[in-house]
Short mmCIF file of N, CA and C in Angstrom, two decimals:
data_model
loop_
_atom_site.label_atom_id
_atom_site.label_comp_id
_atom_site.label_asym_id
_atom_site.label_seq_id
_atom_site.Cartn_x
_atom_site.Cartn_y
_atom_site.Cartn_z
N UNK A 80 17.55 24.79 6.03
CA UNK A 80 18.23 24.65 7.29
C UNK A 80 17.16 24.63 8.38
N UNK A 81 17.24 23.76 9.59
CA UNK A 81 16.19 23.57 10.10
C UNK A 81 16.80 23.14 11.51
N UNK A 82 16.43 24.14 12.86
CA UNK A 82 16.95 23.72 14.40
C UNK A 82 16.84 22.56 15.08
N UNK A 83 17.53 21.71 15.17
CA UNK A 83 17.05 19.99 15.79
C UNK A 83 16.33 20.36 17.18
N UNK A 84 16.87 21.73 18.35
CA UNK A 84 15.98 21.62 19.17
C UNK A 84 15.70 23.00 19.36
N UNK A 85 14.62 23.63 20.28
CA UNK A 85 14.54 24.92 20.46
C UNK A 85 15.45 25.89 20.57
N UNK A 86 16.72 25.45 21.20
CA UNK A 86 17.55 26.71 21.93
C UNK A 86 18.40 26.95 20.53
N UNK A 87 18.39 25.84 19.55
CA UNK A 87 19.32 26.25 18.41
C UNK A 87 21.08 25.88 18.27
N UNK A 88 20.89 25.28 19.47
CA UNK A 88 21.60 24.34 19.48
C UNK A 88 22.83 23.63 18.39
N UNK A 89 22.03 23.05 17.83
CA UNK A 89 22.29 22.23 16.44
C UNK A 89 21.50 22.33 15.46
N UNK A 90 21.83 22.74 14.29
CA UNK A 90 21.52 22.89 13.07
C UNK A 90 21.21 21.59 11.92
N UNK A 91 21.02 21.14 11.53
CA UNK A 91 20.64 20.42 10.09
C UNK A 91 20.51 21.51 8.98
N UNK A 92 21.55 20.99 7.96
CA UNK A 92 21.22 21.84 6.67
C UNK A 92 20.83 20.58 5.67
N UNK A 93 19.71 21.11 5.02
CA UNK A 93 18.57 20.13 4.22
C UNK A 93 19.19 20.65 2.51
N UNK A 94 19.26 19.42 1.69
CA UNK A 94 19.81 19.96 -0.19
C UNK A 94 18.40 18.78 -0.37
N UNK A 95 17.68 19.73 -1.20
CA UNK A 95 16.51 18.97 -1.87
C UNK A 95 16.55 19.20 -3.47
N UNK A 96 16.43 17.80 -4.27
CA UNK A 96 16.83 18.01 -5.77
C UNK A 96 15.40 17.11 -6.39
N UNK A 97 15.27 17.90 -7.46
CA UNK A 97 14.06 16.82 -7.91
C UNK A 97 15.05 16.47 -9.38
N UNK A 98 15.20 14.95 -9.05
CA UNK A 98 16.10 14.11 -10.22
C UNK A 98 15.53 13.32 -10.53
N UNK A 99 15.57 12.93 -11.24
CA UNK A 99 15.10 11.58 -12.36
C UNK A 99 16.15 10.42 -12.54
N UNK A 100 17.63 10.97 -12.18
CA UNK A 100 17.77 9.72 -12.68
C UNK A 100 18.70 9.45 -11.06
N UNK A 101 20.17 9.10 -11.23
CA UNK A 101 20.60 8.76 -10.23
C UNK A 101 22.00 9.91 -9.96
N UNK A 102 21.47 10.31 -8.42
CA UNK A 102 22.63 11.35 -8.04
C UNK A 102 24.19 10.69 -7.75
N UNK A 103 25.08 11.02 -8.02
CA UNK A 103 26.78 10.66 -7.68
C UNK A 103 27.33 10.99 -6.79
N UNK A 104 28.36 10.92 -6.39
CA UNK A 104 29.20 11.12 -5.40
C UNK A 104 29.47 12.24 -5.30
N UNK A 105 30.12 13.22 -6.92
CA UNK A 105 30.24 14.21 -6.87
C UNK A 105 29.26 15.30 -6.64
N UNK A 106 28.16 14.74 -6.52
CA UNK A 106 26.98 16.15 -6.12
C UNK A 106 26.96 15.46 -4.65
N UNK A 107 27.05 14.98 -4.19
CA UNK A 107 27.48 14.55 -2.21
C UNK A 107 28.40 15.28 -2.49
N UNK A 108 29.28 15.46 -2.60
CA UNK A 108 30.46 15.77 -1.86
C UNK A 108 30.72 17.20 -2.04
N UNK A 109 29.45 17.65 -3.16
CA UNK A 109 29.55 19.26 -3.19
C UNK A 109 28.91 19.79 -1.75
N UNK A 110 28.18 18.95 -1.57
CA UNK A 110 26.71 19.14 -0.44
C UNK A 110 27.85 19.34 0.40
N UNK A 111 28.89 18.03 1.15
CA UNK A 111 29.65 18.24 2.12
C UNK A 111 30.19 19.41 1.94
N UNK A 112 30.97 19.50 1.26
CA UNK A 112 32.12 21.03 1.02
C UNK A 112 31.15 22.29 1.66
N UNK A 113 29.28 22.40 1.14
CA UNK A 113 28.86 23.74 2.02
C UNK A 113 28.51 23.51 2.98
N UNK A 114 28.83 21.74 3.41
CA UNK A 114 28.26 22.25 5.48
C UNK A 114 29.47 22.49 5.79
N UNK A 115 30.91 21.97 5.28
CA UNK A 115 32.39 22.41 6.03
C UNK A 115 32.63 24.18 6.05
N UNK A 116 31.77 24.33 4.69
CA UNK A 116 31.83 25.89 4.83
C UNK A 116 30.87 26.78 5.88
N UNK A 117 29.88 26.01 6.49
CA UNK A 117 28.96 26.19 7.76
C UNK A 117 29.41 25.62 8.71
N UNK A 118 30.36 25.34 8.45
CA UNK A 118 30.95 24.47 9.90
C UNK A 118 29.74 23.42 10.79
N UNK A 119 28.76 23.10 9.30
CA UNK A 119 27.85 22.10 9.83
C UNK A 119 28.58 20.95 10.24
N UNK A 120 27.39 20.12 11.26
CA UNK A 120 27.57 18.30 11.48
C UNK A 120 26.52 18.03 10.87
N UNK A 121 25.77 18.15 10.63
CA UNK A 121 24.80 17.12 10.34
C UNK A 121 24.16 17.50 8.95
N UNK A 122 23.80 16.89 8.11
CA UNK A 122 22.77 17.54 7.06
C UNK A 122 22.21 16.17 6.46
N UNK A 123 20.79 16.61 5.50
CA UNK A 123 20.15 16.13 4.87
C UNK A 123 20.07 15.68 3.40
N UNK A 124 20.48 15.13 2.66
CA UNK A 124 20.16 15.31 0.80
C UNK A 124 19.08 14.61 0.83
N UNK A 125 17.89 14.96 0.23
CA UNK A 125 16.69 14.22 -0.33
C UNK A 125 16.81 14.45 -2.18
N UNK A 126 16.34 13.27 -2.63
CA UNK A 126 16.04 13.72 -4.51
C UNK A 126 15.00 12.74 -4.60
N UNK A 127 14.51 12.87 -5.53
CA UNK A 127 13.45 12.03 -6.38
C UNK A 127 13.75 10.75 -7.08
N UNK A 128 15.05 11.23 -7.28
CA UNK A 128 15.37 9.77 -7.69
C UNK A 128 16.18 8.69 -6.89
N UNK A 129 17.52 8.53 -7.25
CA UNK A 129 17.90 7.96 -6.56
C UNK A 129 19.74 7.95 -6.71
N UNK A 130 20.18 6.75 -5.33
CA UNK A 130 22.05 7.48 -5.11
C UNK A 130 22.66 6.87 -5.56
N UNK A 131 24.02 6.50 -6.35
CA UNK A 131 24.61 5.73 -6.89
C UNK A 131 25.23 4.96 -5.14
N UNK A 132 25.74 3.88 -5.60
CA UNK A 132 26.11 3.13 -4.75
C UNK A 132 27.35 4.00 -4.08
N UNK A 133 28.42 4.39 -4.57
CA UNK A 133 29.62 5.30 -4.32
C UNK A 133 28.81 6.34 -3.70
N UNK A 134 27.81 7.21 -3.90
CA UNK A 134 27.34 8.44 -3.06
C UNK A 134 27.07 7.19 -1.73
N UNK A 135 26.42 6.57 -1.64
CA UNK A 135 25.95 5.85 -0.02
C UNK A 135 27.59 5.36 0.54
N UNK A 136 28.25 4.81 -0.34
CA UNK A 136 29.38 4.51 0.29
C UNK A 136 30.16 5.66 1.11
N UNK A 137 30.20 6.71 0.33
CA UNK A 137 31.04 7.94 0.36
C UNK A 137 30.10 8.70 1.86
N UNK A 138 29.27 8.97 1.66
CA UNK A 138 28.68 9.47 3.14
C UNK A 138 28.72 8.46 4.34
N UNK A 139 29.07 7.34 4.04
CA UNK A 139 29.28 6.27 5.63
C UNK A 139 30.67 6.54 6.11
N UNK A 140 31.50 7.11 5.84
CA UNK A 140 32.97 7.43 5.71
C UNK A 140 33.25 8.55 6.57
N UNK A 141 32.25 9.60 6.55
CA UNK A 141 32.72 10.58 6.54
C UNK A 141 31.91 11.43 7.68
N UNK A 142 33.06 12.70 8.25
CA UNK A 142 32.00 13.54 9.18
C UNK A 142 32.19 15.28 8.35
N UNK A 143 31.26 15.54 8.27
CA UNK A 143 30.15 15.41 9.21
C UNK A 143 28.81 14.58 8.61
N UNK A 144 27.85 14.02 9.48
CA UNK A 144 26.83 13.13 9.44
C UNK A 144 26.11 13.50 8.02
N UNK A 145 25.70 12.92 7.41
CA UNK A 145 25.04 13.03 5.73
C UNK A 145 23.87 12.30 5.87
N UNK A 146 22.73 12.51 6.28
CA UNK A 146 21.51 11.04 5.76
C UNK A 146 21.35 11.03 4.23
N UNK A 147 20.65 10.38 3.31
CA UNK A 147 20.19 10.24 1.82
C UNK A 147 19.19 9.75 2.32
N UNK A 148 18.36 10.84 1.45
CA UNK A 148 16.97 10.10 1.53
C UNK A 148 16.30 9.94 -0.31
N UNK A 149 16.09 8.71 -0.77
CA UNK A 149 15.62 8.95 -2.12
C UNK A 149 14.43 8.46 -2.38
N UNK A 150 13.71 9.06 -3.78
CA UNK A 150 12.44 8.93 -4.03
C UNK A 150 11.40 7.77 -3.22
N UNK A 151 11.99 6.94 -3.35
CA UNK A 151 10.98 5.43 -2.63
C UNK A 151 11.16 5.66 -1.06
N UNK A 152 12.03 6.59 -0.30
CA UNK A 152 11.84 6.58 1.03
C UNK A 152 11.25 7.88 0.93
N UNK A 153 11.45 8.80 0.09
CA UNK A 153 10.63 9.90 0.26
C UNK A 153 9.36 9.69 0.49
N UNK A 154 8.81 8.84 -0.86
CA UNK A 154 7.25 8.47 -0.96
C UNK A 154 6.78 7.80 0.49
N UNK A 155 7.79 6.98 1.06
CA UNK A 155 7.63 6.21 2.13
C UNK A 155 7.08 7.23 3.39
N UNK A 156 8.11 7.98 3.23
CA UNK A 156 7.80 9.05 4.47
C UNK A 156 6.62 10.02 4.29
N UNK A 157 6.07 10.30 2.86
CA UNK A 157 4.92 11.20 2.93
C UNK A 157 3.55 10.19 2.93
N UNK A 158 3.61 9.05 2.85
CA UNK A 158 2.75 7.79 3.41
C UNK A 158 2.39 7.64 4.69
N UNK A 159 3.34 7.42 5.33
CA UNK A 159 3.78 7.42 6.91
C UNK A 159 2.96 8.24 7.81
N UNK A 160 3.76 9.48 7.63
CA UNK A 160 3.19 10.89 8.29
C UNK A 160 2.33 11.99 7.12
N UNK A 161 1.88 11.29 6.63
CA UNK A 161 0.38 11.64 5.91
C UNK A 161 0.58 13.37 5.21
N UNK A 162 1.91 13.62 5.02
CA UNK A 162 2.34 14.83 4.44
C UNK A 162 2.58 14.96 2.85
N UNK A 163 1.50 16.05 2.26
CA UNK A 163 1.45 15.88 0.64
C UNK A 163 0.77 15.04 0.24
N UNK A 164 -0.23 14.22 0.70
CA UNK A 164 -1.25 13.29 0.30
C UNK A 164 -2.42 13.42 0.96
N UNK A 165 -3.69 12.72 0.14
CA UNK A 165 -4.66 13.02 0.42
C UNK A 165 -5.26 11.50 0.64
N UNK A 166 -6.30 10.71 1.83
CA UNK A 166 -6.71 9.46 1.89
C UNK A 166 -7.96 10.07 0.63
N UNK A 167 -7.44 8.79 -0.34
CA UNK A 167 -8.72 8.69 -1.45
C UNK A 167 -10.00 7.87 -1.01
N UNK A 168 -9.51 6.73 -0.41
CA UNK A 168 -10.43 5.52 0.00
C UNK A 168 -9.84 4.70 1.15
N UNK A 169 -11.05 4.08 2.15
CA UNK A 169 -10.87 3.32 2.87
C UNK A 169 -11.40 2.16 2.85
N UNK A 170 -10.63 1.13 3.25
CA UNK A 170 -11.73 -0.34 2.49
C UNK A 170 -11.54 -0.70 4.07
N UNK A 171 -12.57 -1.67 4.72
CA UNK A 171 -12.78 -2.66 5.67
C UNK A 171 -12.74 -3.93 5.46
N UNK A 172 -12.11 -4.78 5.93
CA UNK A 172 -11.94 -6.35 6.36
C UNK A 172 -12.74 -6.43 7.05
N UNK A 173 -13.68 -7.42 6.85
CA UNK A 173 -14.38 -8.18 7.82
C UNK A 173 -13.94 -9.39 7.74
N UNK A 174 -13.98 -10.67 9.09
CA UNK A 174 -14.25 -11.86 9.29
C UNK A 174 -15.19 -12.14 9.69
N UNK A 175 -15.50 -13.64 9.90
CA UNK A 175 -17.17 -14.06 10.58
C UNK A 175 -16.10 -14.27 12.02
N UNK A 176 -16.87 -14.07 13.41
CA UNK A 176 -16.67 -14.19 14.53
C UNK A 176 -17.25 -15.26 14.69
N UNK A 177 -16.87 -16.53 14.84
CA UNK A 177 -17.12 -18.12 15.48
C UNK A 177 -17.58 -17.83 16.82
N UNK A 178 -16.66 -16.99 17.34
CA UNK A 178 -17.61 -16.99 18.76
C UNK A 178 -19.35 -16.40 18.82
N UNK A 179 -19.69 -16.07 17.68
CA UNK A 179 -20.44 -15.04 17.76
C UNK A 179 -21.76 -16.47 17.81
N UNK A 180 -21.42 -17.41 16.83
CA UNK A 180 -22.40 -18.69 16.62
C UNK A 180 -21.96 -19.65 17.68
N UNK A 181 -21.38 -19.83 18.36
CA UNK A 181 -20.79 -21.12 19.32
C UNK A 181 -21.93 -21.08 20.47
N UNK A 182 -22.36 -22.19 21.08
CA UNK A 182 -23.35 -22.40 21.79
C UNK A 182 -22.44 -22.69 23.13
N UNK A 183 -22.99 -22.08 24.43
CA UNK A 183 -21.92 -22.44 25.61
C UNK A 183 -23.32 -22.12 26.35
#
């Protein structure tokens, strides 16, 4: 669970699963049932793997707000904002600059 702004305001409650294969509707809709029991709006599911089509359908439907986030946007996001990874290597592009030889 995590405060969207200082005063505490609004809440986000975060369900993190490390799966392999593909999560369902029925593990969404358990998630919903404990923010109704927090009288949450908003929450998070992240997994490793990934959502059946019916879990994405089933959270566009419904309040309170649900994001899905799965493995390939996870990876996406610890790419991004450089969280849980380490830069191994950096390679450089060079071109030749034409202007650099042009006679004026």
């Amino acid at each position: 669970m995590i405060s969207e702004d200082r005063s505490g305001l609004d809440t986000i409650y975060i369900q993190a699963k490390r799966w392999e294969g593909t999560v369902g509707r029925p593990e969404i809709q358990k998630f919903v049932g404990a923010l109704h029991g927090k009288r949450a709006r908003k929450g998070v599911f992240i997994t490793t793997g990934s959502f059946s089509a019916e879990a994405r359908e089933y959270v566009s439907h419904i309040d309170p707000r649900v994001v899905l986030i799965d493995g390939r946007e996870l990876a996406e996001y610890m790419l991004d904002l450089n969280l849980g990874v380490t830069t191994k290597a950096v390679y450089e592009v060079k071109r030749v600059d034409s202007d650099y030889f042009s006679e004026e």
